[in-house]
XYZ file of C-alpha atoms in Angstrom:
370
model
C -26.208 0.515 -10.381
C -27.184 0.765 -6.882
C -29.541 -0.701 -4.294
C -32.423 2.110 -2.425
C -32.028 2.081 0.568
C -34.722 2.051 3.443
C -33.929 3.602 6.558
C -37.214 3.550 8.555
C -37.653 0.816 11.002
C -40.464 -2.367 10.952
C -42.490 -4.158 13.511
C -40.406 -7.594 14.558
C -42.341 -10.137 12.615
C -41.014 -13.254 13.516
C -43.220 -15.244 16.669
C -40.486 -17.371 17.646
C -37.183 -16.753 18.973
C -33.477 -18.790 19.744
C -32.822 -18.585 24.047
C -30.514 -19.803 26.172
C -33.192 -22.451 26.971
C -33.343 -23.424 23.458
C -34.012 -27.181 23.394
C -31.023 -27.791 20.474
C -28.086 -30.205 20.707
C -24.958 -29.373 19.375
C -21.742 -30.725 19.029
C -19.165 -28.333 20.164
C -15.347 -27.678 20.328
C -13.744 -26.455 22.482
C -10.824 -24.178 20.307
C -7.780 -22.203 21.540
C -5.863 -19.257 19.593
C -2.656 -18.887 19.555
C -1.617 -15.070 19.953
C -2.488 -12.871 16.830
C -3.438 -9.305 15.903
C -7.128 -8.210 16.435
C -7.852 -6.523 13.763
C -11.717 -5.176 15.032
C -12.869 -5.426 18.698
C -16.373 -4.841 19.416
C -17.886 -6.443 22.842
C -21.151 -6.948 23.332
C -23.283 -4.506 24.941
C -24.805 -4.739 28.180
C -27.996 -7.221 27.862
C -27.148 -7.871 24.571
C -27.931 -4.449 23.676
C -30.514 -4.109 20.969
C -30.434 -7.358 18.862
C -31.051 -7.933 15.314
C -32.073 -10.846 13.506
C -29.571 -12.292 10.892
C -30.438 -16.332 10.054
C -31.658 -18.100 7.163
C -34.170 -20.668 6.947
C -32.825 -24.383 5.326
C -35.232 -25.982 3.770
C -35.718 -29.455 4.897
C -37.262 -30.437 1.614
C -33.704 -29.113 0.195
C -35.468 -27.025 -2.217
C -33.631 -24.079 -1.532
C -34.250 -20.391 0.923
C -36.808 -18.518 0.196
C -38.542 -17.938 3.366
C -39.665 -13.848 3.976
C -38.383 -12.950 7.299
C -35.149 -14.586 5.953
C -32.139 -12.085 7.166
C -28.466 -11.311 7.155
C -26.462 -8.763 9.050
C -23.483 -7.245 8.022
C -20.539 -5.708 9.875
C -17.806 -3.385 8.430
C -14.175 -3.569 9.729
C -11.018 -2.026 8.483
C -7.581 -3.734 7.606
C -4.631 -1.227 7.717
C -2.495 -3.553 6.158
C -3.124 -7.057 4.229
C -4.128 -9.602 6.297
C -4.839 -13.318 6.653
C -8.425 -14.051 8.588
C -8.611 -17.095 10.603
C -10.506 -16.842 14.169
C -13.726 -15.272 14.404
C -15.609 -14.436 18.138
C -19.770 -12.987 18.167
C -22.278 -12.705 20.522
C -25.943 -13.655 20.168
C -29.182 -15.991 20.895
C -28.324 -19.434 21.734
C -27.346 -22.008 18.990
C -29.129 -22.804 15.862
C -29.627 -26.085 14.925
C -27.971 -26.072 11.764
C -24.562 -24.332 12.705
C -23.854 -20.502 10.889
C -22.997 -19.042 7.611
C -19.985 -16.961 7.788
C -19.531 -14.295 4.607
C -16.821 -11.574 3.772
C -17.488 -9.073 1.115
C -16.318 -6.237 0.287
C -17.903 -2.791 -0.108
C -20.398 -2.231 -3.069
C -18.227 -0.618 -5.805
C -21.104 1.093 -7.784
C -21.830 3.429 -4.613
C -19.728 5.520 -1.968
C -22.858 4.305 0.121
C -22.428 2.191 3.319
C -23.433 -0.944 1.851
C -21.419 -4.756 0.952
C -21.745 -5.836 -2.451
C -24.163 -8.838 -1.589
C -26.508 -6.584 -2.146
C -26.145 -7.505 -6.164
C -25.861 -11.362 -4.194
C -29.236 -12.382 -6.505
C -27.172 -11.398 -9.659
C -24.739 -13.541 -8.889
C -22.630 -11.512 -6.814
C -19.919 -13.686 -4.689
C -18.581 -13.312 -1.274
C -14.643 -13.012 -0.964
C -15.127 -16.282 1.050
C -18.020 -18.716 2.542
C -18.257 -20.764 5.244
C -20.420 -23.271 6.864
C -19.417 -23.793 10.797
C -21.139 -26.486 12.600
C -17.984 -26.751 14.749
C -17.567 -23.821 17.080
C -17.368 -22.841 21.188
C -20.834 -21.872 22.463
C -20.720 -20.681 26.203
C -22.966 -18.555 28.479
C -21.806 -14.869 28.832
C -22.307 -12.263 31.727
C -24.214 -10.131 29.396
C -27.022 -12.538 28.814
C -26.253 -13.851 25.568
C -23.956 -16.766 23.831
C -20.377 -15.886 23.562
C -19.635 -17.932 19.746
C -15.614 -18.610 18.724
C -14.824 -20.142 15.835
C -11.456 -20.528 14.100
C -11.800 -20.837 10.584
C -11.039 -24.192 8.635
C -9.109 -21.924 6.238
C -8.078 -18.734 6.485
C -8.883 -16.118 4.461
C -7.039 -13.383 2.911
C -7.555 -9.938 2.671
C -6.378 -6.725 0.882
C -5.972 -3.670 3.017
C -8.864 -1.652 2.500
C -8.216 1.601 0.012
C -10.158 4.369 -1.950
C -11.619 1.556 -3.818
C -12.580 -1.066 -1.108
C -12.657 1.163 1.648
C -14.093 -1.311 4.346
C -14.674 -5.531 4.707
C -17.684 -6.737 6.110
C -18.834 -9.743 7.431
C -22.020 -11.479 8.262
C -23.053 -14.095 10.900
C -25.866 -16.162 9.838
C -27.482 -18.741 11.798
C -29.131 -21.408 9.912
C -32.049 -23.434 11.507
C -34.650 -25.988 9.810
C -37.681 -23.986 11.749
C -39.725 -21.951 10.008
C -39.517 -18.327 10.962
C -37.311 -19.031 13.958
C -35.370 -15.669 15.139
C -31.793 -15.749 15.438
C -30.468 -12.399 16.754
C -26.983 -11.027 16.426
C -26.051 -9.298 19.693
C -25.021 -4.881 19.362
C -21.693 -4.242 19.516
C -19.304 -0.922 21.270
C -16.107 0.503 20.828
C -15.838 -0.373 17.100
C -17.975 0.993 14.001
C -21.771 1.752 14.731
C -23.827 0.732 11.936
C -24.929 -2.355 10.934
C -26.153 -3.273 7.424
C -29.314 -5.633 7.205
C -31.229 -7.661 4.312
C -34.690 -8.620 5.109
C -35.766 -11.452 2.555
C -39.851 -9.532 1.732
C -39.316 -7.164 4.453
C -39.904 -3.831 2.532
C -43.162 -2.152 3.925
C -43.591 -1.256 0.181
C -42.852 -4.707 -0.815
C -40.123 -6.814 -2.159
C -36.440 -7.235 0.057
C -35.371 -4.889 2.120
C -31.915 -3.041 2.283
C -31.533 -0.710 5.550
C -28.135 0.931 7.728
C -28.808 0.062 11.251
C -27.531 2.613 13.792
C -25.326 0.255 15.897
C -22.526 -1.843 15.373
C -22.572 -5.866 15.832
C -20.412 -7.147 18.104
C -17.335 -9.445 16.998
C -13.906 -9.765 17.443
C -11.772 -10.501 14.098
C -8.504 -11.896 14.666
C -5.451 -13.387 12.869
C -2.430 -12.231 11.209
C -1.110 -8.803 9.205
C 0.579 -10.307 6.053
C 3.793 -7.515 4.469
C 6.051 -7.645 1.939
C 9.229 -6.426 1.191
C 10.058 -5.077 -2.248
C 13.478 -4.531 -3.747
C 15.140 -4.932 -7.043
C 17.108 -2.989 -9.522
C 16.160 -0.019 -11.886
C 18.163 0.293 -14.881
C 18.118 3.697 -16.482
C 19.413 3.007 -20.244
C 21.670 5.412 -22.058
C 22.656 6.652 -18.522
C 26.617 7.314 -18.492
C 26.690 8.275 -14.982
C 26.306 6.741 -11.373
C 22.000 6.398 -10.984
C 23.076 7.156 -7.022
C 20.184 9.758 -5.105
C 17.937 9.384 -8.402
C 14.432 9.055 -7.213
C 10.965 8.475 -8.307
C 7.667 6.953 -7.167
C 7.207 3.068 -7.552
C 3.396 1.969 -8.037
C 1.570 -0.762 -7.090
C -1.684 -0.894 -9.221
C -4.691 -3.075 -9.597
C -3.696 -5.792 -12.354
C -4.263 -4.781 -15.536
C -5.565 -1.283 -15.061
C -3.909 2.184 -14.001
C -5.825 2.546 -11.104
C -2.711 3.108 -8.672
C -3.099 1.001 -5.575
C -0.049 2.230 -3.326
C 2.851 4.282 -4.316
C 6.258 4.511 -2.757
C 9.187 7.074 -2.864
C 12.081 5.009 -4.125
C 15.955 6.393 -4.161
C 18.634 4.764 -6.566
C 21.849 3.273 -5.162
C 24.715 3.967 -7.231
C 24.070 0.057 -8.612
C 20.413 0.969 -9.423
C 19.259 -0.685 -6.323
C 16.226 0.222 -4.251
C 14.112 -1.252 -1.600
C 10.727 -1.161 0.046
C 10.471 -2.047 3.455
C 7.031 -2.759 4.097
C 3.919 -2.877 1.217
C 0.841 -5.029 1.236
C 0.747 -8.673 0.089
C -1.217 -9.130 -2.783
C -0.655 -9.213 -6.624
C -0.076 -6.159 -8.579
C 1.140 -4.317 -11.463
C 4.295 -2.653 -10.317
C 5.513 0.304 -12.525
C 7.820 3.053 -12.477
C 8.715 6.528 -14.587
C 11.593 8.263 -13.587
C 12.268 12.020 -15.585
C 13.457 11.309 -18.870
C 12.939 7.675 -18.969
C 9.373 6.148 -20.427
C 7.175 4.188 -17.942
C 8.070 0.649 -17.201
C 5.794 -2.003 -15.676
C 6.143 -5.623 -14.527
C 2.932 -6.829 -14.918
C 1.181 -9.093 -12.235
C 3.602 -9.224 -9.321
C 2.331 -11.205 -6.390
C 3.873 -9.669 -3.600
C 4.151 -12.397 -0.385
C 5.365 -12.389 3.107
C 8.930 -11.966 3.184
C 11.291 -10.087 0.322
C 10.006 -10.072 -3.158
C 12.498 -8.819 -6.134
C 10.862 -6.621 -9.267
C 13.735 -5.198 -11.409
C 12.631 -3.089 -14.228
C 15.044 -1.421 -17.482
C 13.798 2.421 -18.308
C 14.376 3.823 -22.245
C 15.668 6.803 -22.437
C 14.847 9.600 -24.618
C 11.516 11.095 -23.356
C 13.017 14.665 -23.084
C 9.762 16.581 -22.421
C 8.237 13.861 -20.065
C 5.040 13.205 -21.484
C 6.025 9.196 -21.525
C 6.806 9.051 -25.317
C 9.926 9.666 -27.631
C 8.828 11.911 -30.641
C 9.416 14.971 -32.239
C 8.870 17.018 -29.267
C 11.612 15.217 -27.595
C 14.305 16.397 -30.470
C 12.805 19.550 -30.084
C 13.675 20.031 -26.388
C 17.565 19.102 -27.528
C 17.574 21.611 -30.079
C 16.375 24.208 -28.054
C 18.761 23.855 -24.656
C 21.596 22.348 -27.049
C 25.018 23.094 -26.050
C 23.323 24.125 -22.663
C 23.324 22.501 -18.822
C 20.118 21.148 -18.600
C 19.284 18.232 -16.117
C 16.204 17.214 -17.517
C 17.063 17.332 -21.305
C 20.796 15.882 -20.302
C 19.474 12.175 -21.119
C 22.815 11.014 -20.705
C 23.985 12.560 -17.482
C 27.379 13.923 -18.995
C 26.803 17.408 -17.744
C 25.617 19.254 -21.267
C 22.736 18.810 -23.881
C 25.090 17.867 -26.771
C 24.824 14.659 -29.594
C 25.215 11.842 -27.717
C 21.767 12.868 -26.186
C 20.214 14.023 -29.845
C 21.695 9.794 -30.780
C 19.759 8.860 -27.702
C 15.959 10.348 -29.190
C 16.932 9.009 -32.558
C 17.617 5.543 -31.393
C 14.167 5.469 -29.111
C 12.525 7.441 -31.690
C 8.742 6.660 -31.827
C 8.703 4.429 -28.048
C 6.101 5.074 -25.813
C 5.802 3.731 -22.228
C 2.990 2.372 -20.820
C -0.337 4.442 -19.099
């Protein structure tokens, strides 16, 4: 299920506006960064560029948002790698009285459509992570606008984005007590160019409103690339020779599914070793099939900075390679019996004889998993 989307432009509805004159106080800090990777750098454009309104309205009755004219902004980025989240920078109107809202979802799943999942947030849809900031650095910027930079109370951890998440975003939200006060996020360069925007009864054919902008927001996004290493040993049962220069490809998949995540040539060491140098933290399923062995998996591997070990033990016996041991498999020794085959030779020896028949009949009926 999927949102419609909108794509025509309204009429700026809201009378009042945030400015650097903006009779709020604020408590602010001061914060410094200590060097990290950038992982999206979009500067504000000149003037501010063309602003959009993203704030919410708190209720000072505390019975909850539900003001029209209510909106959120949303801006994708793109992690190459895993990576943990912890200093945020934006551009904008002055400062709202009630600090921001700081979101990070990921992309809708239900569409290939540029839109987050809060979309589905009145369903009960949940960010990857929240925050309320009432703490941040609020200073005057050559462009005209307020240069905001936060770093985050705790940071938070991303995936790298893939075929199935294949962009973050996140939204600045200003929150103020006044009734139909504008907030406006400043436009961003150098970095993606659309912006995604909900408009709480903003539809010109009523209800909420769900539209792309055509310009990016600016932000930086800042902290640090979490990898793993991976190594481990494969043991390939039944095998009477050295497993040296035996390769296959080792899988990282989403937990509990077969949806294949990353995959990684791996080569045997004549001990059954292998290694990974460099995979995404997270958790996964890691699995492996090599020729004539069934499929193995180690089930919910959480993968941190630093080495991680996965070793894994292969049957043997799946002669025909279609990751079960049956009668198709003893069929494949009595056809190329006697005969040099490498892929029916379970046992490595050099010839399809009955040590390699003894291997299907011990296995006999194994499968491996999808």
């Amino acid at each position: 299920m999927t949102k419609t989307l909108i794509n025509n432009s309204i009429k700026n509805r809201l009378p009042r506006r945030w400015g650097n004159g903006l009779l709020v106080v604020v408590c602010l800090t001061v914060w410094s960064i200590s060097q990290a990777d950038t992982m999206s750098n979009q500067p504000p454009a000149s003037g501010g560029g063309t602003m959009r309104w993203s704030k919410l309205w708190v209720d000072p009755s505390g019975q909850g948002n539900d003001l029209d004219g209510d909106a959120i902004c949303y801006e994708d980025f793109v992690l190459t790698n895993a990576a943990q989240i912890n200093h945020l920078e934006w551009w904008g109107d002055g400062p709202p009285n009630h600090g921001f809202q700081i979101e990070f979802w990921k992309q809708d799943p239900g569409t290939i459509a540029y839109q987050p999942y809060a979309v589905f947030r009145s369903l009960g849809a949940q960010p990857e992570k929240s925050y309320t900031i009432t703490s941040y650095s609020a200073v005057g910027d050559p462009t005209g606008t307020t240069h905001y930079s936060v770093n985050l109370p705790t940071p938070v951890t991303l995936a790298a984005n893939n075929s199935s998440n294949p962009r973050w975003f996140v939204a600045i939200i200003a929150l103020t007590d006044v009734a139909y006060l504008e907030w406006n996020w400043a436009q961003g360069i150098g970095g993606s160019s659309h912006t995604f925007q909900f408009i709480r009864g903003g539809s010109p054919a009523g209800g909420d409103w769900y539209v792309v902008l055509p310009e990016g927001r600016s932000m930086i996004v800042s902290g640090t690339y979490t990898t793993a290493s991976l190594n481990g040993t494969i043991e390939l049962q039944n095998l009477a020779v050295s497993p040296a220069g035996r390769s296959a490809a080792l899988e990282c998949r989403a937990p509990g599914t077969t949806n294949v995540l990353y995959s990684y040539p791996i080569t045997l060491d004549g001990a059954g070793h292998y290694t990974i140098s460099i995979l995404p933290a997270g958790t996964f399923d890691v699995a492996v099939k090599f020729d004539h062995w069934l499929r193995a998996m180690a089930p919910s591997q959480t993968m941190v900075n630093g080495p991680n070990t996965v070793n894994l033990s292969l049957v043997n016996g799946d002669a025909n390679g279609d990751n079960g041991i049956d009668l198709n498999d003893l069929n494949q020794i009595f056809i190329t019996f006697d005969m040099s085959d490498p892929i029916v030779d379970l046992d490595g020896s050099g010839l399809v004889d009955l040590p390699d028949m003894n291997i299907v009949f011990i296995n006999f009926a194994m499968t491996g998993v999808n």
